[in-house]
Amino acid sequence: MTLHQASGRWRLGLALAVATALFWASLPIALKQALTALDPYTITWFRFLFAALCTFGWLAWRGQLGQFRGLEGGHRGLLAIAAIGLIGNYLGYLLGLDHTTPANAQLLIQMAPLLFAVGGVLVFKERVAAGQLLGYGAIVAGLLAFSTEQRAAAAQPERYLLGIALMVGAAVTWAGYALAQKQLLQRLGSQAILLVIYVAAAVLLLPLATPSTLADLRGVDALALLYCAFNTIFAYGCFAAAIEHWEASRVGAVLATTPMLTLIFSGTLSLLLPGALTPEQLGPWTVGGAVLVVVGSVLASLLKPKPASRA
């Protein structure tokens, strides 16, 4: 099987990777604002419905809807796993965000790619370098340091612990989705896979959502929800294009800066609009933990295992 090779247009790949990081870094801030006016289920349902309509239109325009013909039972099963995983990720992340701050949420969700990497080793028998293991260890240590100080500084420690638990659940379900999608890519394009997930999620979440509340949205709340909806499409679009033009390991290294960008966005917004966000608690363990997570992510993304020796 021929492996994908980057186009070599690294400047375009770098720009797209930076755009992806900026989209993902700003998302929890917009979600936090949307949560002041809507419940998590309605927000998630709207994002999935919006993404489903846009993705369906895109695939129809490009004549790519025919790839769904002849799907086997195994593929349908993997689609179900992927759908349940991404729905669980969206809901778990949003419910967890309701119990913590945007920067906390963005850092804690870094467990998702770590679990995905573990799944790649266990399920797809991928090899890892010793330096990558060091990176994974740094991520775990950073998360522990970060969460320990944040819990101590939280006004309601029990509420913060619930937020951590929800974020762990969101990370686990995302890893399940990503592993299922990785296998499905042998049969379907990434946008086709996402379309099925979006449609399934919009249908399944409709009984829990309250669409009538959308009519009452005004001003900043409405803009925040629309940004979240567009963010879903543009962030994944930029990510897919980035790895088309640049090596995935280098794209991953850029994306490792996402938690730090969220801290910068949150701090800037808190200064410009006092009271708009709960100020981040940036003690030494919090900063050190964040740095460890970013450094660990970079190590895990950049270092590659040595080629297997030939007999």
PDB file of N, CA, C and O in Angstrom, residues 101 103-104 146 149-150 153-155 263 278-287:
ATOM      1  N   THR A 101     -12.461  26.190  33.721  1.00  0.00           N
ATOM      2  CA  THR A 101     -12.157  27.331  32.858  1.00  0.00           C
ATOM      3  C   THR A 101     -11.696  26.855  31.481  1.00  0.00           C
ATOM      4  O   THR A 101     -11.301  25.697  31.319  1.00  0.00           O
ATOM      5  N   ALA A 103      -8.921  27.414  29.756  1.00  0.00           N
ATOM      6  CA  ALA A 103      -7.539  26.929  29.717  1.00  0.00           C
ATOM      7  C   ALA A 103      -7.422  25.560  30.387  1.00  0.00           C
ATOM      8  O   ALA A 103      -6.700  24.681  29.904  1.00  0.00           O
ATOM      9  N   ASN A 104      -8.117  25.371  31.505  1.00  0.00           N
ATOM     10  CA  ASN A 104      -8.122  24.061  32.147  1.00  0.00           C
ATOM     11  C   ASN A 104      -8.633  22.998  31.194  1.00  0.00           C
ATOM     12  O   ASN A 104      -8.062  21.911  31.048  1.00  0.00           O
ATOM     13  N   PHE A 146      -0.657  20.186  36.977  1.00  0.00           N
ATOM     14  CA  PHE A 146      -1.631  21.224  36.638  1.00  0.00           C
ATOM     15  C   PHE A 146      -2.927  21.032  37.413  1.00  0.00           C
ATOM     16  O   PHE A 146      -3.444  21.959  38.047  1.00  0.00           O
ATOM     17  N   GLU A 149      -2.794  21.653  41.459  1.00  0.00           N
ATOM     18  CA  GLU A 149      -2.843  23.045  41.919  1.00  0.00           C
ATOM     19  C   GLU A 149      -4.178  23.700  41.585  1.00  0.00           C
ATOM     20  O   GLU A 149      -4.709  24.489  42.369  1.00  0.00           O
ATOM     21  N   GLN A 150      -4.722  23.360  40.433  1.00  0.00           N
ATOM     22  CA  GLN A 150      -6.002  23.946  40.054  1.00  0.00           C
ATOM     23  C   GLN A 150      -7.111  23.510  41.015  1.00  0.00           C
ATOM     24  O   GLN A 150      -7.984  24.293  41.373  1.00  0.00           O
ATOM     25  N   ALA A 153      -6.799  25.474  44.185  1.00  0.00           N
ATOM     26  CA  ALA A 153      -7.178  26.879  44.046  1.00  0.00           C
ATOM     27  C   ALA A 153      -8.664  27.067  43.733  1.00  0.00           C
ATOM     28  O   ALA A 153      -9.178  28.175  43.823  1.00  0.00           O
ATOM     29  N   ALA A 154      -9.342  25.977  43.374  1.00  0.00           N
ATOM     30  CA  ALA A 154     -10.746  26.097  42.975  1.00  0.00           C
ATOM     31  C   ALA A 154     -11.624  26.465  44.160  1.00  0.00           C
ATOM     32  O   ALA A 154     -11.432  25.983  45.281  1.00  0.00           O
ATOM     33  N   ALA A 155     -12.599  27.323  43.880  1.00  0.00           N
ATOM     34  CA  ALA A 155     -13.536  27.722  44.940  1.00  0.00           C
ATOM     35  C   ALA A 155     -14.412  26.545  45.348  1.00  0.00           C
ATOM     36  O   ALA A 155     -14.822  26.439  46.501  1.00  0.00           O
ATOM     37  N   LEU A 263      -4.502  29.925  26.991  1.00  0.00           N
ATOM     38  CA  LEU A 263      -4.139  30.754  28.150  1.00  0.00           C
ATOM     39  C   LEU A 263      -3.950  32.216  27.734  1.00  0.00           C
ATOM     40  O   LEU A 263      -4.389  33.133  28.428  1.00  0.00           O
ATOM     41  N   THR A 278     -13.964  33.794  33.956  1.00  0.00           N
ATOM     42  CA  THR A 278     -13.346  33.564  35.258  1.00  0.00           C
ATOM     43  C   THR A 278     -11.840  33.601  35.087  1.00  0.00           C
ATOM     44  O   THR A 278     -11.290  32.884  34.241  1.00  0.00           O
ATOM     45  N   PRO A 279     -11.116  34.442  35.821  1.00  0.00           N
ATOM     46  CA  PRO A 279      -9.660  34.538  35.652  1.00  0.00           C
ATOM     47  C   PRO A 279      -8.981  33.185  35.881  1.00  0.00           C
ATOM     48  O   PRO A 279      -9.371  32.417  36.757  1.00  0.00           O
ATOM     49  N   GLU A 280      -7.971  32.906  35.053  1.00  0.00           N
ATOM     50  CA  GLU A 280      -7.215  31.663  35.214  1.00  0.00           C
ATOM     51  C   GLU A 280      -6.314  31.751  36.442  1.00  0.00           C
ATOM     52  O   GLU A 280      -5.728  32.792  36.724  1.00  0.00           O
ATOM     53  N   GLN A 281      -6.221  30.639  37.179  1.00  0.00           N
ATOM     54  CA  GLN A 281      -5.347  30.566  38.344  1.00  0.00           C
ATOM     55  C   GLN A 281      -3.972  30.075  37.876  1.00  0.00           C
ATOM     56  O   GLN A 281      -3.794  28.897  37.601  1.00  0.00           O
ATOM     57  N   LEU A 282      -2.999  30.993  37.778  1.00  0.00           N
ATOM     58  CA  LEU A 282      -1.711  30.661  37.181  1.00  0.00           C
ATOM     59  C   LEU A 282      -0.613  30.624  38.237  1.00  0.00           C
ATOM     60  O   LEU A 282       0.256  31.494  38.286  1.00  0.00           O
ATOM     61  N   GLY A 283      -0.664  29.626  39.091  1.00  0.00           N
ATOM     62  CA  GLY A 283       0.395  29.412  40.062  1.00  0.00           C
ATOM     63  C   GLY A 283       1.574  28.705  39.416  1.00  0.00           C
ATOM     64  O   GLY A 283       1.521  28.297  38.250  1.00  0.00           O
ATOM     65  N   PRO A 284       2.662  28.519  40.172  1.00  0.00           N
ATOM     66  CA  PRO A 284       3.867  27.894  39.596  1.00  0.00           C
ATOM     67  C   PRO A 284       3.641  26.476  39.098  1.00  0.00           C
ATOM     68  O   PRO A 284       4.176  26.072  38.068  1.00  0.00           O
ATOM     69  N   TRP A 285       2.847  25.677  39.837  1.00  0.00           N
ATOM     70  CA  TRP A 285       2.581  24.310  39.401  1.00  0.00           C
ATOM     71  C   TRP A 285       1.701  24.292  38.153  1.00  0.00           C
ATOM     72  O   TRP A 285       1.842  23.412  37.285  1.00  0.00           O
ATOM     73  N   THR A 286       0.784  25.253  38.061  1.00  0.00           N
ATOM     74  CA  THR A 286      -0.075  25.341  36.886  1.00  0.00           C
ATOM     75  C   THR A 286       0.754  25.657  35.643  1.00  0.00           C
ATOM     76  O   THR A 286       0.630  24.993  34.610  1.00  0.00           O
ATOM     77  N   VAL A 287       1.615  26.687  35.749  1.00  0.00           N
ATOM     78  CA  VAL A 287       2.458  27.066  34.617  1.00  0.00           C
ATOM     79  C   VAL A 287       3.428  25.942  34.268  1.00  0.00           C
ATOM     80  O   VAL A 287       3.602  25.577  33.097  1.00  0.00           O
TER      81      VAL A 287
END
